[in-house]
Coordinates of C-alpha atoms and ligand atoms in Angstrom, one line a residue:
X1 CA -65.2 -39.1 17.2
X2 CA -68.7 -40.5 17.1
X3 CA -69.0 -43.0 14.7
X4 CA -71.1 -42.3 11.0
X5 CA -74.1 -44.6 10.9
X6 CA -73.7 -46.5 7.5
X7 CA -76.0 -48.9 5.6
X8 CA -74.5 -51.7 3.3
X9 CA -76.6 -52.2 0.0
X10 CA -75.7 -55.9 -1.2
X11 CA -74.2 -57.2 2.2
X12 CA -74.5 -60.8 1.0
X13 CA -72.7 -60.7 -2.2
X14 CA -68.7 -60.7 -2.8
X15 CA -68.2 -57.2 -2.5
X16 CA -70.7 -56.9 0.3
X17 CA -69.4 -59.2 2.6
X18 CA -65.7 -57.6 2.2
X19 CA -67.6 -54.2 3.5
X20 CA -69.3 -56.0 6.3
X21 CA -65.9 -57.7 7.4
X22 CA -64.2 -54.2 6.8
X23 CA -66.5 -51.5 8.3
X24 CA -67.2 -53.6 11.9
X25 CA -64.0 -52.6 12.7
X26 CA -63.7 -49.7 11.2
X27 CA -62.9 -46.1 13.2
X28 CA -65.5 -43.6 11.7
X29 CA -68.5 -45.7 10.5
X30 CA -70.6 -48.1 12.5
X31 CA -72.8 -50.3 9.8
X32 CA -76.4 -50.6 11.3
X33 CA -77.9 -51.4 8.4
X34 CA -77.6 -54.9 6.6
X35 CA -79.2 -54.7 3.4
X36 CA -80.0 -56.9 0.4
X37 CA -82.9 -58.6 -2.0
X38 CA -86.3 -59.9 -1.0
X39 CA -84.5 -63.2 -0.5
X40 CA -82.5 -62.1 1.9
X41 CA -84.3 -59.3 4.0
X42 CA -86.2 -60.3 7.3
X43 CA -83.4 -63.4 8.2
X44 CA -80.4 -63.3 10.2
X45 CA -77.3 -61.6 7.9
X46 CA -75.4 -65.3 9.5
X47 CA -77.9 -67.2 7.8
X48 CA -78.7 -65.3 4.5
X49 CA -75.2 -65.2 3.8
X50 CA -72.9 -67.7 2.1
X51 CA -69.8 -66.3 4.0
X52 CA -66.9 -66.9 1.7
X53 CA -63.5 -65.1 3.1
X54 CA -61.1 -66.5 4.9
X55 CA -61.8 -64.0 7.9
X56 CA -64.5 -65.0 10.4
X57 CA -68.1 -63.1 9.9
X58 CA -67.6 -59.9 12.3
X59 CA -70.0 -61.3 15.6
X60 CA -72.3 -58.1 15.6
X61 CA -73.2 -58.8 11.7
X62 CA -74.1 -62.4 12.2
X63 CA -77.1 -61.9 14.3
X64 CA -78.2 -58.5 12.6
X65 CA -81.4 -58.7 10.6
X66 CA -81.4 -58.3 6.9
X67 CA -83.0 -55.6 5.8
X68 CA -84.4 -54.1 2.0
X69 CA -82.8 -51.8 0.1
X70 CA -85.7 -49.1 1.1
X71 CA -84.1 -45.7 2.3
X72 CA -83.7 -45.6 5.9
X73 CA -82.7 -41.8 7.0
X74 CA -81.0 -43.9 10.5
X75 CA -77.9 -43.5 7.9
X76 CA -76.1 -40.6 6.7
X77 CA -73.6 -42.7 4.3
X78 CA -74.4 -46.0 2.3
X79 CA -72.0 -48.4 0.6
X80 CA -73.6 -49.8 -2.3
X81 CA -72.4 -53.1 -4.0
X82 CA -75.5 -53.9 -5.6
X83 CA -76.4 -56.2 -9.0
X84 CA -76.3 -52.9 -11.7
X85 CA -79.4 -54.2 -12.7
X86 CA -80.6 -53.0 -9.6
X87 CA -78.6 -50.4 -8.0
X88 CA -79.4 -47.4 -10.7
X89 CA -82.8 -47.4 -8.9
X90 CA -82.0 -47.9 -5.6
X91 CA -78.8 -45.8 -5.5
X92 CA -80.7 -42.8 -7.1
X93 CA -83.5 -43.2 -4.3
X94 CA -81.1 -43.3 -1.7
X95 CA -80.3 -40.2 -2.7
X96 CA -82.7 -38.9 -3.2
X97 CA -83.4 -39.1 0.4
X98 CA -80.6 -37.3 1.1
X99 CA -78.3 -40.1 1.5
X100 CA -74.7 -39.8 0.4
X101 CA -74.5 -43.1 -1.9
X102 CA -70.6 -44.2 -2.2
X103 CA -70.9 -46.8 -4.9
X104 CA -68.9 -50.2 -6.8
X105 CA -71.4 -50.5 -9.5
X106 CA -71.0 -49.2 -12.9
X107 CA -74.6 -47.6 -13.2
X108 CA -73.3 -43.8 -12.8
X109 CA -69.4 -43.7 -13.0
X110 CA -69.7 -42.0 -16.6
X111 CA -72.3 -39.4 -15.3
X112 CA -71.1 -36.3 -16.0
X113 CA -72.2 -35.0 -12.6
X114 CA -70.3 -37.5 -11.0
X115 CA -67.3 -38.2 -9.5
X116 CA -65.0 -41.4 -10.2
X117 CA -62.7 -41.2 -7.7
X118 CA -59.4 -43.0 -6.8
X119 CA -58.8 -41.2 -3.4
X120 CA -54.6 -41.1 -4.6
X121 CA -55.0 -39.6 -8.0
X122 CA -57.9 -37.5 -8.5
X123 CA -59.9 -36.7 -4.6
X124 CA -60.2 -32.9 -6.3
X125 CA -63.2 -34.3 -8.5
X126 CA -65.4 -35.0 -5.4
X127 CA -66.3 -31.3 -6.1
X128 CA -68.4 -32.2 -9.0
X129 CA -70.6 -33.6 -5.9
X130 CA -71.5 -29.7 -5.6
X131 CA -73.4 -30.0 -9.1
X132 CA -75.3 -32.6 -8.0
X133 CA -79.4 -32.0 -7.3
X134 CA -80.4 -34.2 -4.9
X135 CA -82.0 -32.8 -1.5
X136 CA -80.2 -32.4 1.5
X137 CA -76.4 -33.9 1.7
X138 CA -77.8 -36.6 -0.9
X139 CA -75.2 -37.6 -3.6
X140 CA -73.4 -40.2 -5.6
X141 CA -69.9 -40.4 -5.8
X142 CA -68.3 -43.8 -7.3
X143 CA -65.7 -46.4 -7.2
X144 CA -63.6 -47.1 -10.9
X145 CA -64.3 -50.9 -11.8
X146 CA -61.7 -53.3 -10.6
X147 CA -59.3 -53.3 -12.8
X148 CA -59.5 -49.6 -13.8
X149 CA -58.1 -48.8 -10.3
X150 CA -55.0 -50.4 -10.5
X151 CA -53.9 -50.0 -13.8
X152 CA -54.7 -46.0 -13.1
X153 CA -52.6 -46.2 -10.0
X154 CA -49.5 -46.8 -11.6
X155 CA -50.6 -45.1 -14.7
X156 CA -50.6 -41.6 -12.5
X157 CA -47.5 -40.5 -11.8
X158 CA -46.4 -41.6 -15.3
X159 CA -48.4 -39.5 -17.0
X160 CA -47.7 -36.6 -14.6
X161 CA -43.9 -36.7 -15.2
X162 CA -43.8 -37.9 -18.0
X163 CA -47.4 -37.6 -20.5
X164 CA -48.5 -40.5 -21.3
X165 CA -50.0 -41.1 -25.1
X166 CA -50.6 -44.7 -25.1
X167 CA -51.7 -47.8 -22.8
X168 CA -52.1 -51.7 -24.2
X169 CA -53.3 -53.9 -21.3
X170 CA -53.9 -57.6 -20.9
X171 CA -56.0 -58.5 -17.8
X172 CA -55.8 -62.1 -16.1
X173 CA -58.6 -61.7 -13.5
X174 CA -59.8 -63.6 -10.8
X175 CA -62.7 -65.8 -10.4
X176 CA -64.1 -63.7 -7.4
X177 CA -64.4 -60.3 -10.1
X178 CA -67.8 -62.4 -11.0
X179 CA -69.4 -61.9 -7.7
X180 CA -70.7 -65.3 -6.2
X181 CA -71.0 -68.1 -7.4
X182 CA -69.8 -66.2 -10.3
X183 CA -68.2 -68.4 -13.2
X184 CA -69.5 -72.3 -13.1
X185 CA -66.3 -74.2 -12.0
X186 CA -66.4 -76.1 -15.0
X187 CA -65.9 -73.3 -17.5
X188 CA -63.0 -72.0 -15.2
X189 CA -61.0 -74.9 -14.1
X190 CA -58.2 -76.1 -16.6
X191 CA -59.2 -73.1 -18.6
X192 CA -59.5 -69.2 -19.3
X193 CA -62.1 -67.7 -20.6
X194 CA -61.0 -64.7 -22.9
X195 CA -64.3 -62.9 -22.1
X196 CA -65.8 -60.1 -19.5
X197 CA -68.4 -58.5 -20.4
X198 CA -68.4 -54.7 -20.8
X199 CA -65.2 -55.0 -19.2
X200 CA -62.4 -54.0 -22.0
X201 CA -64.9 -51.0 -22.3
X202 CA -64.5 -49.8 -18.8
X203 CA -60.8 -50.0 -18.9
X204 CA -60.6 -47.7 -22.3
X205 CA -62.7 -45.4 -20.7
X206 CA -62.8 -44.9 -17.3
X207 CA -59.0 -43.9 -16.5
X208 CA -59.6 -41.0 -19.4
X209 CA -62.5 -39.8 -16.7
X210 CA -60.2 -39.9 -13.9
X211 CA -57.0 -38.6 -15.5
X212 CA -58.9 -36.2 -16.9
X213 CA -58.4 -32.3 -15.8
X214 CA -61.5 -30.7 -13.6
X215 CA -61.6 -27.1 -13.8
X216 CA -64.1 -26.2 -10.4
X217 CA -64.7 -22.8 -11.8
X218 CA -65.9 -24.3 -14.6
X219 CA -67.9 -27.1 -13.1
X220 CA -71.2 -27.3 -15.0
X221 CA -68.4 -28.2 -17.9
X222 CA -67.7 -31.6 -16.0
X223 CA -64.2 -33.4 -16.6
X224 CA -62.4 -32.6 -19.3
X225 CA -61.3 -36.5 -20.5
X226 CA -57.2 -36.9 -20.8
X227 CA -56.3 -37.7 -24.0
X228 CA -54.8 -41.4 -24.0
X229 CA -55.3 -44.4 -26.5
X230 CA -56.0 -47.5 -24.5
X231 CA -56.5 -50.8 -25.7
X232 CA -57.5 -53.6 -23.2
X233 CA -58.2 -57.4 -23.7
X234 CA -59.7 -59.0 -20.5
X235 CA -59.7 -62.4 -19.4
X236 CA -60.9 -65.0 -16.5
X237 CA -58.7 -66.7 -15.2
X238 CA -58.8 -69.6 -12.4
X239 CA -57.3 -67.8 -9.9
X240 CA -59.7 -67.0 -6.5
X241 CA -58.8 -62.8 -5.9
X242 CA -56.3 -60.9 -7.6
X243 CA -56.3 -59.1 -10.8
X244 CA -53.0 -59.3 -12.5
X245 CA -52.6 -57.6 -15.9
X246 CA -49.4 -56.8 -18.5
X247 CA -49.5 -53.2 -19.6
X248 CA -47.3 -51.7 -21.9
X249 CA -47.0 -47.3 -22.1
X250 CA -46.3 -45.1 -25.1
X251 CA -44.7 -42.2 -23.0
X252 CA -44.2 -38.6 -24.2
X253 CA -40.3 -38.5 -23.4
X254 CA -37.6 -41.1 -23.5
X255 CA -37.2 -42.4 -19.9
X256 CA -34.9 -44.8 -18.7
X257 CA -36.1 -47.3 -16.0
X258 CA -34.4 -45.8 -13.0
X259 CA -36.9 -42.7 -13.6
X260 CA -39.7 -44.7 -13.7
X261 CA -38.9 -46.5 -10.9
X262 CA -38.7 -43.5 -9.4
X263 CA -41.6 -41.7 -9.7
X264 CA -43.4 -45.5 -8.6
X265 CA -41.9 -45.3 -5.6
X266 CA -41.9 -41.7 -4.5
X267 CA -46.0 -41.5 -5.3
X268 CA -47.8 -40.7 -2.5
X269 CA -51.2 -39.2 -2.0
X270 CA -51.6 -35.6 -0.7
X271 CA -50.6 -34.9 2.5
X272 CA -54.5 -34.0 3.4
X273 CA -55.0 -37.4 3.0
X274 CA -52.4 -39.4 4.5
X275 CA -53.9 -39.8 8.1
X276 CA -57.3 -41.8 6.1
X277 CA -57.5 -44.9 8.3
X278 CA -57.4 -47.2 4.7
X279 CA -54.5 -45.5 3.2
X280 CA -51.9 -47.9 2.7
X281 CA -48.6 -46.2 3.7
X282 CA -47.6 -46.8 -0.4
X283 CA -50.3 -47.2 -3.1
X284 CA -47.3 -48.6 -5.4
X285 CA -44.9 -51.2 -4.5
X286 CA -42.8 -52.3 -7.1
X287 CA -40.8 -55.8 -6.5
X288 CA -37.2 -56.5 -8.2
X289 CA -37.8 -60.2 -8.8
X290 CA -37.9 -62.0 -12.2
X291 CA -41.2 -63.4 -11.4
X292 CA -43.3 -61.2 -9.4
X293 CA -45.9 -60.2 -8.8
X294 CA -47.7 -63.3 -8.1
X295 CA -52.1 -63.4 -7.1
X296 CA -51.1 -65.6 -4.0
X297 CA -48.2 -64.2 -2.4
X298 CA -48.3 -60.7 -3.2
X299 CA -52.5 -59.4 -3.4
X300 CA -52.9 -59.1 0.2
X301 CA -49.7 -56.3 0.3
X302 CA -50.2 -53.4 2.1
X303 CA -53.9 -55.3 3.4
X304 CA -54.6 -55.6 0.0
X305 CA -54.6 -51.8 -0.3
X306 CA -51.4 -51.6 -2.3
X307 CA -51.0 -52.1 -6.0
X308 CA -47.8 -54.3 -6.7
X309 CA -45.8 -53.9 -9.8
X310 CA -43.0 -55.5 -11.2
X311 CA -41.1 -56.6 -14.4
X312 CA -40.1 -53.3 -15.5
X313 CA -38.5 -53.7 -19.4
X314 CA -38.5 -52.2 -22.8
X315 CA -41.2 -53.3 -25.4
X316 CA -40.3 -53.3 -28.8
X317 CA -43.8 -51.9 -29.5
X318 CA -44.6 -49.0 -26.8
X319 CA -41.3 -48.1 -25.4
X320 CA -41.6 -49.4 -21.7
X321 CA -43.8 -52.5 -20.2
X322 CA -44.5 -53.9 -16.8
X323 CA -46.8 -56.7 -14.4
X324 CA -49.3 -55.5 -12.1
X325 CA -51.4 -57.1 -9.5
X326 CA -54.1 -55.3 -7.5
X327 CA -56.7 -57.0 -5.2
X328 CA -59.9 -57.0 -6.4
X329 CA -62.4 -56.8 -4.3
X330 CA -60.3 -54.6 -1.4
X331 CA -58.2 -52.2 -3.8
X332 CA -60.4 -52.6 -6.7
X333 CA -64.1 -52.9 -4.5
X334 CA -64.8 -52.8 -0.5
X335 CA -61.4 -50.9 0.7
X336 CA -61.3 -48.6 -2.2
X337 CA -65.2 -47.4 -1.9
X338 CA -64.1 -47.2 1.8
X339 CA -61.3 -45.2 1.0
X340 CA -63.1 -42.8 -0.8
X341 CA -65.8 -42.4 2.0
X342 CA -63.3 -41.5 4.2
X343 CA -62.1 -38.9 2.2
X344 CA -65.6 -37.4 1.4
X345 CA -65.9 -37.2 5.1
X346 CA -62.8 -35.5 5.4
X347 CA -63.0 -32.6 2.8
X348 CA -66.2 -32.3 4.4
X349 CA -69.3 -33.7 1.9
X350 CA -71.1 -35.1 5.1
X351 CA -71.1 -32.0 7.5
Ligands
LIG401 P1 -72.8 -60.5 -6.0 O1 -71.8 -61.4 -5.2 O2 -73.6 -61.1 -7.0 O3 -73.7 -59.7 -4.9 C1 -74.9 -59.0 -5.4 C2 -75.6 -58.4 -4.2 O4 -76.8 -57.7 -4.7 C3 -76.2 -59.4 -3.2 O5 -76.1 -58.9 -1.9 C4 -77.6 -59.6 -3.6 O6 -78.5 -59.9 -2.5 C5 -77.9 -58.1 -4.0 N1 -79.1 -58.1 -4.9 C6 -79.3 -58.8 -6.0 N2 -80.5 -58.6 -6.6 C7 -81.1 -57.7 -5.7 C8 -82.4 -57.0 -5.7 N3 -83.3 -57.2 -6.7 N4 -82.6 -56.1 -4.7 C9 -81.7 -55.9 -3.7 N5 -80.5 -56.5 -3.7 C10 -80.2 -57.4 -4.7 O7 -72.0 -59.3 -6.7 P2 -70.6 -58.6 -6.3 O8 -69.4 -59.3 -7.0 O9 -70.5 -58.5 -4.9 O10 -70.7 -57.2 -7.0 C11 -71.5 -56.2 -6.5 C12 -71.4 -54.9 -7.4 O11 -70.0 -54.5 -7.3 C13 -71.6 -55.2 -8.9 O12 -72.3 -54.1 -9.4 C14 -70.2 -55.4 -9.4 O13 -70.1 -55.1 -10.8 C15 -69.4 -54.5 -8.6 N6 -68.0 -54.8 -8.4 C16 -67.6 -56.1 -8.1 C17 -66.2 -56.4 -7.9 C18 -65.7 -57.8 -7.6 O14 -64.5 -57.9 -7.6 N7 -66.6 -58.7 -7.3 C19 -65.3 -55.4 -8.1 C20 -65.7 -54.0 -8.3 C21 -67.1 -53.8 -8.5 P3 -79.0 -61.4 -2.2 O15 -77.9 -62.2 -1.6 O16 -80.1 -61.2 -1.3 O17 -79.4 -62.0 -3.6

């Protein structure tokens, strides 16, 4: 297959550099274009860059010249991990040029044209890109925020077997969530900061997008939302990637926990899907130890694809509760926005 020529908006920051030390090595898209702010654009990507992951820069992206976040029509499909402040303008002219815009940034997840997608649970929304009315094969599609994703993940298949009517959800996320440099070491240090903003938001309402039922005969209708009280309280905690969270689940039926662990472990996405080159072999894997899972040992399971659950047991409140740990800035950023490129190129939104 001849690769997809793909440009990276925000290549220097957090998110951006995950993409850059993802899609070098990636099957299906080549990145030829490097792009980020005035600061940046016209120096080497090496030296514009504060490289921050443990992986070394990919060789062919250290010497590649920054560019702006113009349009450039030498790319069909462009990863976006802008600032919002910035990306509403940019993504929308990217599309306007008939670009394919696969986003992380919150600017038009709650659109009702478009799709918030997490390629396991809900790929039959990508459809709602056919309502979309920008030229050519230009289009947004978007990533959930970080957290969204992998509290959704295990959400899914409890819902489907079982309805689910209620979520409460406490967040311990990492310092990297913040982009770079992010939090000032001395707030974070010794300390939590029981604060994100506009995050507790995003995690009552997103997953009610993405659960929610899509009828493509009815399309101009959008998503109708799934019906689910959530309440979230989000917090920073000094912990470099990884987002772990508590969640407790009002089902509709009385389960016992060999069901649940059940449906966990038999999830899978379709069968269309299971040959995408970032599809971890199981989205959900749930870990029979008193005291996992843990940021360090366990976020980089499955290559950081997989969400990892654990502590299974009854809540005196909801009915069932549980710990979760998903990596932020590959499940819940870089691999998951790549995840769902792949699968627009598969069901055909670039051809
Ligand atoms: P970040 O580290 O602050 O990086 C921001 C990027 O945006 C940099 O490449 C920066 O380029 C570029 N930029 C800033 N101002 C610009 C401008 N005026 N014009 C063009 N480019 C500009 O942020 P991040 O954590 O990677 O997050 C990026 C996006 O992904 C955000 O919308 C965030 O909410 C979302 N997200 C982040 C995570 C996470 O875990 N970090 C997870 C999910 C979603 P310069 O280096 O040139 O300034």
């Amino acid at each position: 297959m001849t690769k997809i020529p793909v440009a990276i908006l925000g290549a220097t920051g957090a998110v951006g550099q995950r993409l850059v030390s993802l899609l070098f090595s990636h099957p299906w898209f080549d990145p030829v274009l490097l792009c980020a702010s005035e600061r940046s654009a016209g120096r080497p990507y090496a030296e514009a860059v504060r490289w921050v992951l443990a992986d070394p820069m990919p060789e062919q992206a250290a010497s590649m010249k920054v560019a702006p976040c113009t349009p450039d029509l030498k790319v069909r499909l462009v990863f976006s991990a802008l600032d919002a402040d910035v990306a509403t303008k940019a993504e929308a002219e990217w599309a306007r040029a008939g670009v394919l815009v696969v986003s992380n940034t919150r600017c038009y997840r709650m659109d009702k044209t478009v799709p918030l997608i997490i390629p396991e649970v809900n790929g039959d929304h990508l459809q709602l890109l056919k309502s979309q009315d920008w030229p050519g094969k230009g289009g947004i599609v978007t990533n959930p925020n970080c957290s969204t994703i992998g509290m959704v993940l295990a959400l899914k298949p409890l819902a489907d077997s079982f309805g689910l009517d209620a979520v409460h959800v406490v967040t311990m996320q990492a310092a990297s969530g913040a982009g770079y440099p992010g939090v000032p070491s001395l707030d974070l240090l010794d300390n939590m900061v029981p604060y994100i903003s506009g995050e507790e938001d995003k995690l009552e309402t997103e997953p009610l997008k993405i659960l929610g039922h899509f009828d493509e005969a009815a399309a101009e209708k959008g998503i109708q939302s799934a019906r689910i009280a959530i309440s979230a309280s989000c917090n920073r905690v000094p912990v470099s990637d990884g987002h772990s969270m508590s969640v407790s689940v009002r089902l509709h039926k009385k389960v016992t926990e060999a069901e649940i662990l059940s449906v966990w472990r038999q999830f899978r996405c379709p069968v269309s899907d299971r040959q995408l080159p970032s599809m971890p072999a199981q989205p959900l894997v749930y870990l029979d130890l008193p005291d996992r899972p843990q940021p360090r040992l366990d976020r980089n399971t499955g290559d950081g694809m997989s969400v990892v659950l654990g502590r299974l047991r009854p809540c005196a409140l909801f009915g069932w509760k549980f710990s979760l740990l998903s990596h932020n800035t590959i499940r819940g950023a870089a691999g998951g926005t790549i995840l769902v490129a792949e699968q627009c190129v598969q069901r055909g939104f670039l051809d």
